[in-house]
Tab-separated table of C-alpha atoms in Angstrom:
chain	number	residue	atom	x	y	z
A	77	MET	CA	135.013	207.853	86.465
A	78	ASN	CA	137.138	208.728	83.445
A	79	SER	CA	136.597	206.552	80.410
A	80	ILE	CA	137.578	206.587	76.768
A	81	SER	CA	136.388	205.144	73.465
A	82	ILE	CA	139.120	204.109	71.060
A	83	SER	CA	139.452	202.781	67.525
A	84	LYS	CA	140.862	199.396	66.543
A	85	THR	CA	143.950	201.208	65.267
A	86	THR	CA	144.530	202.863	68.641
A	87	HIS	CA	144.007	199.498	70.318
A	88	ARG	CA	146.782	197.755	68.411
A	89	ARG	CA	149.127	200.748	68.459
A	90	PHE	CA	148.709	201.056	72.209
A	91	ILE	CA	149.373	197.425	73.118
A	92	MET	CA	152.427	197.363	70.836
A	93	GLY	CA	153.635	200.741	72.014
A	94	VAL	CA	153.453	200.046	75.743
A	95	GLN	CA	155.317	196.807	75.036
A	96	GLY	CA	158.051	198.747	73.219
A	97	LEU	CA	157.436	197.070	69.845
A	98	TRP	CA	155.970	200.021	67.911
A	99	PRO	CA	156.599	202.389	66.111
A	100	GLY	CA	160.188	201.104	66.021
A	101	ARG	CA	163.155	200.142	68.159
A	102	ARG	CA	163.563	202.780	70.838
A	103	PHE	CA	166.109	200.964	73.008
A	104	ALA	CA	169.814	200.233	72.535
A	105	ASP	CA	172.738	198.453	74.275
A	106	ALA	CA	172.619	196.786	77.714
A	107	GLU	CA	170.960	199.722	79.432
A	108	GLY	CA	168.283	199.768	76.746
A	109	THR	CA	167.798	196.014	76.997
A	110	ALA	CA	167.077	196.372	80.704
A	111	ALA	CA	164.752	199.306	80.045
A	112	ALA	CA	162.892	197.331	77.374
A	113	LEU	CA	162.446	194.378	79.725
A	114	ARG	CA	161.051	196.627	82.437
A	115	GLN	CA	158.724	198.203	79.873
A	116	MET	CA	157.466	194.736	78.889
A	117	ASP	CA	156.713	193.654	82.505
A	118	ALA	CA	157.660	190.061	81.616
A	119	LEU	CA	159.363	188.094	78.854
A	120	GLN	CA	158.422	184.479	78.160
A	121	LEU	CA	161.398	182.140	77.747
A	122	ASP	CA	161.593	179.078	75.524
A	123	PRO	CA	164.491	176.665	74.824
A	124	LEU	CA	163.881	176.052	71.090
A	125	ILE	CA	166.518	177.557	68.815
A	126	VAL	CA	165.435	176.656	65.275
A	127	ILE	CA	166.411	180.120	64.053
A	128	ALA	CA	166.820	181.983	67.352
A	129	ARG	CA	165.063	181.622	70.680
A	130	SER	CA	161.680	183.314	70.986
A	131	GLN	CA	162.907	185.612	73.767
A	132	ASP	CA	165.814	186.805	71.650
A	133	ILE	CA	163.578	187.476	68.646
A	134	ALA	CA	161.311	189.471	70.965
A	135	MET	CA	164.214	191.572	72.226
A	136	TRP	CA	165.634	191.944	68.690
A	137	GLY	CA	162.333	193.595	67.738
A	138	ARG	CA	162.782	196.209	70.469
A	139	VAL	CA	166.505	196.817	70.927
A	140	LEU	CA	168.611	198.303	68.145
A	141	ASP	CA	171.492	195.966	67.206
A	142	TYR	CA	170.438	193.493	69.912
A	143	ARG	CA	172.641	190.475	70.672
A	144	PRO	CA	171.573	187.525	72.892
A	145	GLU	CA	174.450	188.104	75.299
A	146	LEU	CA	172.780	191.369	76.345
A	147	LEU	CA	169.889	189.424	77.868
A	148	HIS	CA	172.264	187.234	79.860
A	149	GLN	CA	174.192	190.304	80.967
A	150	VAL	CA	171.262	192.268	82.368
A	151	ALA	CA	169.552	189.240	83.916
A	152	TYR	CA	172.344	187.156	85.392
A	153	GLU	CA	175.431	189.344	85.556
A	154	GLN	CA	173.743	192.561	86.660
A	155	ARG	CA	171.005	190.661	88.551
A	156	GLY	CA	168.331	192.914	87.105
A	157	PHE	CA	165.853	190.108	86.376
A	158	PHE	CA	164.983	186.556	87.435
A	159	ASP	CA	163.218	183.674	85.674
A	160	TYR	CA	160.365	181.897	87.371
A	161	GLY	CA	157.177	179.909	86.908
A	162	GLY	CA	155.724	176.790	85.328
A	163	THR	CA	155.189	178.926	82.241
A	164	LEU	CA	158.670	180.363	82.306
A	165	PHE	CA	158.966	184.162	82.302
A	166	LEU	CA	161.723	186.639	83.072
A	167	TYR	CA	160.633	189.299	85.601
A	168	PRO	CA	162.273	192.435	87.031
A	169	MET	CA	164.248	191.533	90.176
A	170	SER	CA	162.438	194.352	91.982
A	171	GLU	CA	159.297	192.182	91.836
A	172	LEU	CA	160.839	189.317	93.814
A	173	PRO	CA	159.352	190.398	97.177
A	174	TYR	CA	155.851	190.162	95.673
A	175	TRP	CA	156.480	186.819	93.978
A	176	ARG	CA	157.328	185.394	97.410
A	177	LEU	CA	153.576	185.081	97.955
A	178	HIS	CA	153.213	182.858	94.879
A	179	MET	CA	156.238	180.827	96.049
A	180	LYS	CA	154.821	180.433	99.553
A	181	ARG	CA	151.556	179.117	98.181
A	182	ALA	CA	153.384	176.809	95.752
A	183	TYR	CA	154.871	175.083	98.817
A	184	GLU	CA	151.401	173.658	99.477
A	185	TRP	CA	150.938	172.185	96.002
A	186	LYS	CA	149.914	168.579	96.502
A	187	ARG	CA	152.424	167.063	94.084
A	188	LEU	CA	155.305	168.937	95.712
A	189	LYS	CA	154.190	168.026	99.233
A	190	THR	CA	153.919	164.387	98.196
A	191	PHE	CA	157.399	164.420	96.708
A	192	ARG	CA	158.927	166.058	99.796
A	193	GLU	CA	157.254	163.484	102.037
A	194	GLU	CA	158.447	160.592	99.899
A	195	HIS	CA	162.002	161.927	99.291
A	196	PRO	CA	163.124	163.843	102.414
A	197	GLU	CA	166.734	162.712	102.056
A	198	THR	CA	166.902	163.882	98.448
A	199	MET	CA	165.648	167.337	99.420
A	200	LYS	CA	168.254	167.503	102.175
A	201	GLN	CA	171.085	166.256	99.941
A	202	VAL	CA	170.350	168.785	97.181
A	203	LYS	CA	170.301	171.738	99.567
A	204	GLU	CA	173.464	170.581	101.305
A	205	ALA	CA	175.246	170.118	97.964
A	206	LEU	CA	174.315	173.622	96.832
A	207	ARG	CA	175.415	175.113	100.136
A	208	ALA	CA	178.736	173.300	100.006
A	209	ASN	CA	179.527	173.558	96.304
A	210	GLY	CA	177.847	176.751	95.123
A	211	PRO	CA	176.121	176.944	91.718
A	212	MET	CA	175.103	173.559	90.295
A	213	ALA	CA	173.120	172.421	87.271
A	214	ASN	CA	170.770	169.479	87.093
A	215	ARG	CA	173.453	167.430	85.326
A	216	ASP	CA	175.796	167.939	88.283
A	217	PHE	CA	173.533	165.700	90.377
A	218	LYS	CA	173.680	161.971	89.680
A	219	GLY	CA	170.292	161.319	91.170
A	220	ASN	CA	169.359	158.397	93.389
A	221	LYS	CA	166.875	156.691	91.080
A	222	LYS	CA	164.841	157.140	87.953
A	223	LEU	CA	161.336	158.524	88.297
A	224	LEU	CA	158.717	157.274	85.888
A	225	ASN	CA	156.300	159.799	84.354
A	226	SER	CA	157.805	162.653	86.334
A	227	TYR	CA	156.605	166.132	85.441
A	228	ARG	CA	160.025	167.750	85.985
A	229	GLY	CA	162.760	165.305	85.024
A	230	GLY	CA	163.815	161.696	85.239
A	231	LYS	CA	165.838	161.951	88.476
A	232	ASP	CA	164.662	162.550	91.994
A	233	THR	CA	167.258	165.341	92.266
A	234	SER	CA	165.693	167.044	89.224
A	235	VAL	CA	162.317	167.212	90.914
A	236	ALA	CA	163.940	168.308	94.169
A	237	LEU	CA	165.646	171.187	92.371
A	238	TYR	CA	162.379	172.179	90.731
A	239	SER	CA	160.568	172.050	94.074
A	240	LEU	CA	163.197	174.237	95.734
A	241	TRP	CA	163.100	176.676	92.812
A	242	ILE	CA	159.325	177.024	92.506
A	243	THR	CA	159.036	177.579	96.275
A	244	GLY	CA	161.804	180.171	96.276
A	245	GLU	CA	164.574	178.437	98.241
A	246	VAL	CA	166.875	178.462	95.215
A	247	MET	CA	167.080	180.672	92.137
A	248	ILE	CA	168.607	180.366	88.691
A	249	THR	CA	171.946	182.103	89.049
A	250	HIS	CA	172.846	181.858	85.349
A	251	ARG	CA	172.424	179.636	82.310
A	252	ASN	CA	174.809	177.572	80.214
A	253	GLY	CA	173.094	177.871	76.860
A	254	PHE	CA	169.594	177.295	78.148
A	255	ASP	CA	170.561	174.859	80.934
A	256	ARG	CA	169.671	176.201	84.348
A	257	VAL	CA	172.370	176.635	86.970
A	258	TYR	CA	170.977	176.982	90.499
A	259	ASP	CA	172.181	178.436	93.762
A	260	LEU	CA	170.666	179.307	97.104
A	261	THR	CA	168.409	182.356	96.883
A	262	GLU	CA	170.375	184.163	99.571
A	263	ARG	CA	173.414	184.068	97.272
A	264	VAL	CA	171.556	185.162	94.126
A	265	ALA	CA	168.991	187.804	95.062
A	266	PRO	CA	170.361	191.313	95.747
A	267	SER	CA	169.926	192.055	99.444
A	268	GLU	CA	167.517	194.942	98.823
A	269	PHE	CA	165.041	192.544	97.206
A	270	ASP	CA	165.595	189.484	99.389
A	271	TYR	CA	162.495	189.849	101.544
A	272	SER	CA	158.790	189.083	101.380
A	273	ALA	CA	156.098	191.688	100.848
A	274	THR	CA	152.966	191.255	102.926
A	275	GLU	CA	150.080	189.310	101.456
A	276	GLY	CA	148.092	192.504	101.012
A	277	GLU	CA	150.980	194.320	99.339
A	278	ALA	CA	151.605	191.423	96.977
A	279	GLU	CA	147.972	190.988	95.957
A	280	ASP	CA	147.608	194.735	95.441
A	281	PHE	CA	150.741	194.714	93.249
A	282	PHE	CA	149.512	191.827	91.109
A	283	ALA	CA	146.036	193.354	90.790
A	284	ARG	CA	147.703	196.131	88.792
A	285	LYS	CA	150.337	194.002	87.053
A	286	THR	CA	147.560	191.825	85.642
A	287	VAL	CA	146.409	194.849	83.632
A	288	SER	CA	149.833	196.352	83.038
A	289	PHE	CA	151.253	193.277	81.287
A	290	LEU	CA	148.493	193.197	78.670
A	291	GLY	CA	148.052	196.969	78.442
A	292	LEU	CA	144.366	196.566	77.651
A	293	MET	CA	142.321	193.606	78.798
A	294	ARG	CA	138.731	192.490	79.014
A	295	GLU	CA	137.401	193.155	82.477
A	296	LYS	CA	135.945	189.663	82.720
A	297	ARG	CA	139.350	188.101	81.985
A	298	TRP	CA	140.996	189.868	84.902
A	299	ARG	CA	139.853	187.311	87.509
A	300	VAL	CA	141.581	184.316	85.900
A	301	SER	CA	144.822	186.157	85.187
A	302	PHE	CA	144.965	187.644	88.680
A	303	SER	CA	144.339	184.212	90.178
A	304	ASP	CA	147.328	182.807	88.277
A	305	TYR	CA	149.592	185.559	89.580
A	306	ILE	CA	148.665	185.184	93.241
A	307	ASN	CA	148.421	181.369	93.065
A	308	ARG	CA	145.001	180.943	94.589
A	309	LYS	CA	141.497	180.560	93.216
A	310	ILE	CA	139.417	183.729	93.011
A	311	GLU	CA	135.636	183.505	92.910
A	312	VAL	CA	133.584	185.928	90.846
A	313	LYS	CA	132.275	187.900	93.836
A	314	GLU	CA	135.778	188.451	95.213
A	315	ALA	CA	137.026	189.493	91.772
A	316	ASP	CA	134.169	191.976	91.517
A	317	ARG	CA	135.207	193.494	94.857
A	318	HIS	CA	138.799	193.807	93.692
A	319	ILE	CA	137.760	195.469	90.434
A	320	ALA	CA	135.458	197.859	92.305
A	321	ALA	CA	138.333	198.769	94.627
A	322	LEU	CA	140.638	199.420	91.675
A	323	TYR	CA	138.043	201.769	90.188
A	324	GLU	CA	137.560	203.493	93.537
A	325	GLN	CA	141.328	203.936	93.887
A	326	LYS	CA	141.361	205.352	90.358
A	327	ALA	CA	143.941	202.727	89.429
A	328	ILE	CA	142.045	201.557	86.321
A	329	VAL	CA	139.716	203.136	83.769
A	330	PRO	CA	137.036	201.572	81.548
A	331	VAL	CA	137.745	201.522	77.818
A	332	LYS	CA	135.338	200.982	74.942
A	333	ILE	CA	136.969	199.547	71.807
A	334	GLU	CA	135.471	199.946	68.353
A	335	GLY	CA	133.631	196.794	67.317
A	336	SER	CA	133.682	195.173	70.766
A	337	LYS	CA	130.641	194.847	73.017
A	338	GLU	CA	132.779	193.887	76.005
A	339	ARG	CA	134.075	196.141	78.724
A	340	TRP	CA	137.819	196.665	78.654
A	341	ILE	CA	140.120	198.141	81.273
A	342	ALA	CA	143.466	199.923	81.267
A	343	LEU	CA	145.621	201.412	83.989
A	344	ALA	CA	144.655	205.000	84.710
A	345	ARG	CA	148.272	206.058	84.229
A	346	ASP	CA	147.957	205.044	80.566
A	347	LEU	CA	144.905	207.183	79.822
A	348	PRO	CA	147.033	210.089	78.443
A	349	LEU	CA	148.749	207.654	76.045
A	350	LEU	CA	145.410	206.361	74.798
A	351	GLU	CA	144.122	209.908	74.336
A	352	GLU	CA	147.233	210.932	72.418
A	353	LEU	CA	147.068	207.895	70.130
A	354	GLU	CA	143.356	208.371	69.526
A	355	SER	CA	144.069	211.938	68.434
A	356	GLY	CA	146.477	210.594	65.805
A	357	ARG	CA	149.702	211.509	67.586
A	358	THR	CA	152.550	209.229	68.642
A	359	PRO	CA	153.824	209.720	72.216
A	360	ALA	CA	157.161	211.540	72.211
A	361	GLY	CA	158.822	208.876	74.336
A	362	TRP	CA	158.126	206.286	71.661
A	363	THR	CA	160.335	207.853	68.990
A	364	PRO	CA	162.456	205.118	67.324
A	365	LEU	CA	166.248	205.248	67.459
A	366	GLY	CA	166.414	203.650	64.004
A	367	PRO	CA	163.955	202.834	61.212
A	368	SER	CA	160.275	202.731	62.049
A	369	THR	CA	158.212	199.611	61.407
A	370	GLN	CA	156.866	201.470	58.355
A	371	ASP	CA	160.396	201.819	56.964
A	372	GLU	CA	161.510	198.309	57.923
A	373	VAL	CA	159.382	195.293	58.835
A	374	THR	CA	159.867	193.461	62.111
A	375	PHE	CA	159.493	189.714	62.515
A	376	VAL	CA	157.386	189.063	65.607
A	377	ALA	CA	158.469	186.403	68.105
A	378	PRO	CA	156.248	183.305	68.391
A	379	LEU	CA	155.569	183.903	72.100
A	380	GLU	CA	155.188	187.677	71.731
A	381	ILE	CA	152.441	188.843	74.110
A	382	VAL	CA	150.877	191.215	71.547
A	383	SER	CA	150.063	188.316	69.199
A	384	ALA	CA	150.305	184.993	71.092
A	385	ARG	CA	147.426	183.048	72.655
A	386	GLY	CA	144.792	184.208	70.204
A	387	ARG	CA	145.548	187.901	70.562
A	388	ALA	CA	146.651	188.236	66.923
A	389	LYS	CA	143.126	187.379	65.786
A	390	GLN	CA	141.504	189.576	68.397
A	391	VAL	CA	143.624	192.677	67.820
A	392	PHE	CA	144.947	192.372	64.254
A	393	ASP	CA	142.349	190.061	62.655
A	394	PHE	CA	145.353	187.857	61.884
A	395	GLU	CA	145.192	184.128	62.480
A	396	TYR	CA	148.302	182.921	64.239
A	397	ILE	CA	149.068	179.653	65.962
A	398	TRP	CA	152.600	178.608	66.771
A	399	GLU	CA	152.671	175.252	65.041
A	400	VAL	CA	156.015	174.019	66.336
A	401	TYR	CA	154.340	171.417	68.564
A	402	LYS	CA	151.791	170.329	65.972
A	403	PRO	CA	152.230	167.128	63.925
A	404	VAL	CA	153.510	167.931	60.435
A	405	ALA	CA	150.254	166.856	58.787
A	406	GLU	CA	148.274	169.305	60.910
A	407	ARG	CA	150.376	172.376	60.199
A	408	ARG	CA	148.740	175.023	58.075
A	409	TRP	CA	151.857	177.117	57.542
A	410	GLY	CA	155.104	175.795	58.976
A	411	TYR	CA	157.287	174.774	61.894
A	412	TYR	CA	158.516	178.142	63.155
A	413	VAL	CA	156.304	180.709	61.443
A	414	LEU	CA	156.748	184.358	62.482
A	415	PRO	CA	154.218	187.154	61.871
A	416	ILE	CA	155.503	190.163	59.922
A	417	LEU	CA	154.793	193.605	61.384
A	418	TYR	CA	154.617	196.407	58.813
A	419	GLY	CA	153.624	199.802	60.108
A	420	ASP	CA	151.050	199.053	62.785
A	421	ASP	CA	149.633	195.846	61.303
A	422	LEU	CA	150.472	192.179	60.856
A	423	VAL	CA	150.409	191.737	57.063
A	424	ALA	CA	152.214	188.459	56.349
A	425	ARG	CA	154.146	185.560	57.845
A	426	LEU	CA	157.258	183.585	57.015
A	427	ASP	CA	158.792	180.313	58.118
A	428	PRO	CA	162.553	180.839	58.655
A	429	LYS	CA	165.196	178.218	59.294
A	430	LEU	CA	168.935	178.595	59.720
A	431	ASP	CA	171.117	175.966	58.079
A	432	ARG	CA	174.102	176.176	60.405
A	433	THR	CA	176.377	174.103	58.167
A	434	THR	CA	176.313	176.819	55.503
A	435	MET	CA	174.887	179.633	57.672
A	436	THR	CA	172.070	180.063	55.179
A	437	LEU	CA	168.860	181.728	56.267
A	438	GLN	CA	166.180	179.711	54.496
A	439	ILE	CA	162.725	181.160	54.041
A	440	LYS	CA	160.816	177.869	53.905
A	441	GLY	CA	157.506	179.587	53.277
A	442	PHE	CA	155.962	183.029	52.881
A	443	TRP	CA	152.256	183.886	53.118
A	444	HIS	CA	150.692	187.338	52.903
A	445	GLU	CA	147.271	188.575	53.926
A	446	GLU	CA	144.788	189.484	51.209
A	447	ASP	CA	145.133	193.191	51.958
A	448	ALA	CA	148.949	193.148	52.238
A	449	PRO	CA	150.629	195.776	49.992
A	450	VAL	CA	152.727	193.189	48.136
A	451	ASN	CA	152.808	195.278	44.935
A	452	ASP	CA	153.990	198.401	46.739
A	453	PRO	CA	157.742	199.082	46.291
A	454	ALA	CA	157.798	200.685	49.759
A	455	PHE	CA	156.677	197.406	51.313
A	456	ALA	CA	159.219	195.464	49.257
A	457	ASP	CA	161.962	197.784	50.502
A	458	ALA	CA	160.759	197.433	54.090
A	459	LEU	CA	160.674	193.630	53.798
A	460	GLY	CA	164.145	193.579	52.272
A	461	LYS	CA	165.552	195.752	55.051
A	462	GLY	CA	163.916	193.545	57.661
A	463	LEU	CA	165.415	190.439	56.087
A	464	VAL	CA	168.881	191.999	56.105
A	465	ARG	CA	168.616	192.954	59.773
A	466	PHE	CA	167.310	189.498	60.678
A	467	ALA	CA	170.022	187.747	58.642
A	468	ASN	CA	172.680	189.826	60.393
A	469	PHE	CA	171.086	189.023	63.759
A	470	VAL	CA	171.347	185.251	63.181
A	471	GLU	CA	174.767	185.724	61.513
A	472	ALA	CA	173.620	184.253	58.193
A	473	LYS	CA	176.005	184.466	55.242
A	474	GLN	CA	173.356	184.015	52.586
A	475	VAL	CA	169.574	183.907	52.278
A	476	GLU	CA	167.199	181.801	50.213
A	477	ILE	CA	164.075	183.739	49.215
A	478	ASP	CA	162.638	181.712	46.323
A	479	THR	CA	159.454	180.966	48.327
A	480	ILE	CA	158.543	184.651	48.531
A	481	LYS	CA	155.624	185.374	46.227
A	482	PRO	CA	154.454	187.089	44.122
A	483	LYS	CA	157.496	186.893	41.885
A	484	LYS	CA	157.527	190.655	41.433
A	485	LEU	CA	157.991	191.085	45.180
A	486	GLN	CA	160.755	188.474	45.229
A	487	ASN	CA	162.575	190.120	42.326
A	488	HIS	CA	162.365	193.533	43.964
A	489	ILE	CA	163.851	192.169	47.191
A	490	ARG	CA	166.541	190.240	45.319
A	491	LYS	CA	167.555	193.349	43.379
A	492	TYR	CA	167.405	195.507	46.457
A	493	LEU	CA	169.619	193.154	48.461
A	494	LYS	CA	172.029	191.876	45.845
A	495	ASN	CA	174.926	193.938	47.175
A	496	THR	CA	174.140	193.187	50.806
A	497	LEU	CA	173.955	189.398	51.078
A	498	GLN	CA	174.401	186.424	48.797
A	499	PHE	CA	171.170	184.885	47.611
A	500	GLN	CA	170.279	181.426	46.516
A	501	GLY	CA	167.044	180.492	44.869
C-alpha cells in the first residue's frame, strides 16, 4: 500500500490547490468557470449579499475577472450544474444519476411523508400547475393556507415544492436573483443525465466523492460524511468494510501529516500531486493566469471549504467563525468577516460592507495575525492589489480603509492606490 508523509505546508497547499484556490487564479471566462466548478466538486450557495454572495466570492477567488452572471450561465443556461440539498450546494449535472439515490431515500423522510399524507391535493395541484404552466417560483403559488412553524415556508405550496425538489421530481431551472424557479425534472435535466444509477454505482461514486471534495480527510471522519451523501446511517463496521475495499481497490492512500497523530486519506490519483508539492514544486497545471496569491492577496469566501467548519484552525492555525448569524454582542470580529490569503497562508481578516447608495466599499474592521508581515512593503502591495480587484468586482467607486492598522500599512496602501480609486478615511 502506497503511503506518504507530508508537511503542514504541503497539506494546506494541496487542499487549496485541488480546489483551484492556490497559487492563483488559473481559470477564466465561462469555460473556466465551469472547469473551476468541476475542480471544486461542489459549491455551497447562500442568499446573503452584504458585499457579494459567498458563492460569488468563492468563484472570484478562482476565476480571473469573474462576474456573477458567469455562474448563472454555466449552471442554468448551459445546464452544466444543478443545486440540491438541505445544505444547498451546486453540483456537476453529470452527478445527477448518482444523486437519484439520495432523492429516492429522501422520499421516505418522515416529515415529507406526513406532509404528503396530510396534503395530497396540494401535491397534485403543484405538479399539475408546473406541467401546465412551465417554470414557476414559490411566489407564483397563492397557497391554500398558512402553515405554522413550517421548516420550508409559510404556505402549503412552498412545502410541496420543497418536497418535490428534494425527492427529485422537480429541479431548479433558473433563479431570479436568488429566488428559485422550478420546473419538472424531465424538462430541466439533459437527457443524457436523466436516469438513475444503481444503488451500488451510486454508493461507490459517493465513497470516492467524500474524499475528493475535501482533498485530504481524517479516515475516521469518512463514515459520517459518506452517510450524509448516500442518505442513510452507516455503522462503524460497515464503514470499516467500505474503507478496506477502497484500499484494496487502490482508490485511496493513507497520508501522515506533520503534527497529527490521526490517520488521513487521499485519493490515490492525487498521490503524484502530494509528492510534487512535498518536493517543493508546484504542479504545472496549477500555473496562474494572472497574479499569484503571493503577488496579490485573495479574500476567502465565508463558506469556502478550505477554511469553513473549523478547517481554518485545523489547517492554517487560523481561528475563523462566520459570525453573520451571531448576536452583535457575541461577535469577536464582525458581521461578514473574510479571511485574507497571502501566499499559502491565512494572515489576516477584514469585515467589508458595500454602501450601495454611494457605492463605497467600507472596510469596517481589519485584524492581522501576530506573524503577519504587516511591515513588509510586498505584503502592503499585495493587499492593495487585492483591494482594487475586490472593489472592481463589487463595482465600488471608492473605498474606506481607515480601519486598516498599523498606520504605516494603511498609508502604504493609500499611496499605492491613490490613482486607482478614490479613498475616504
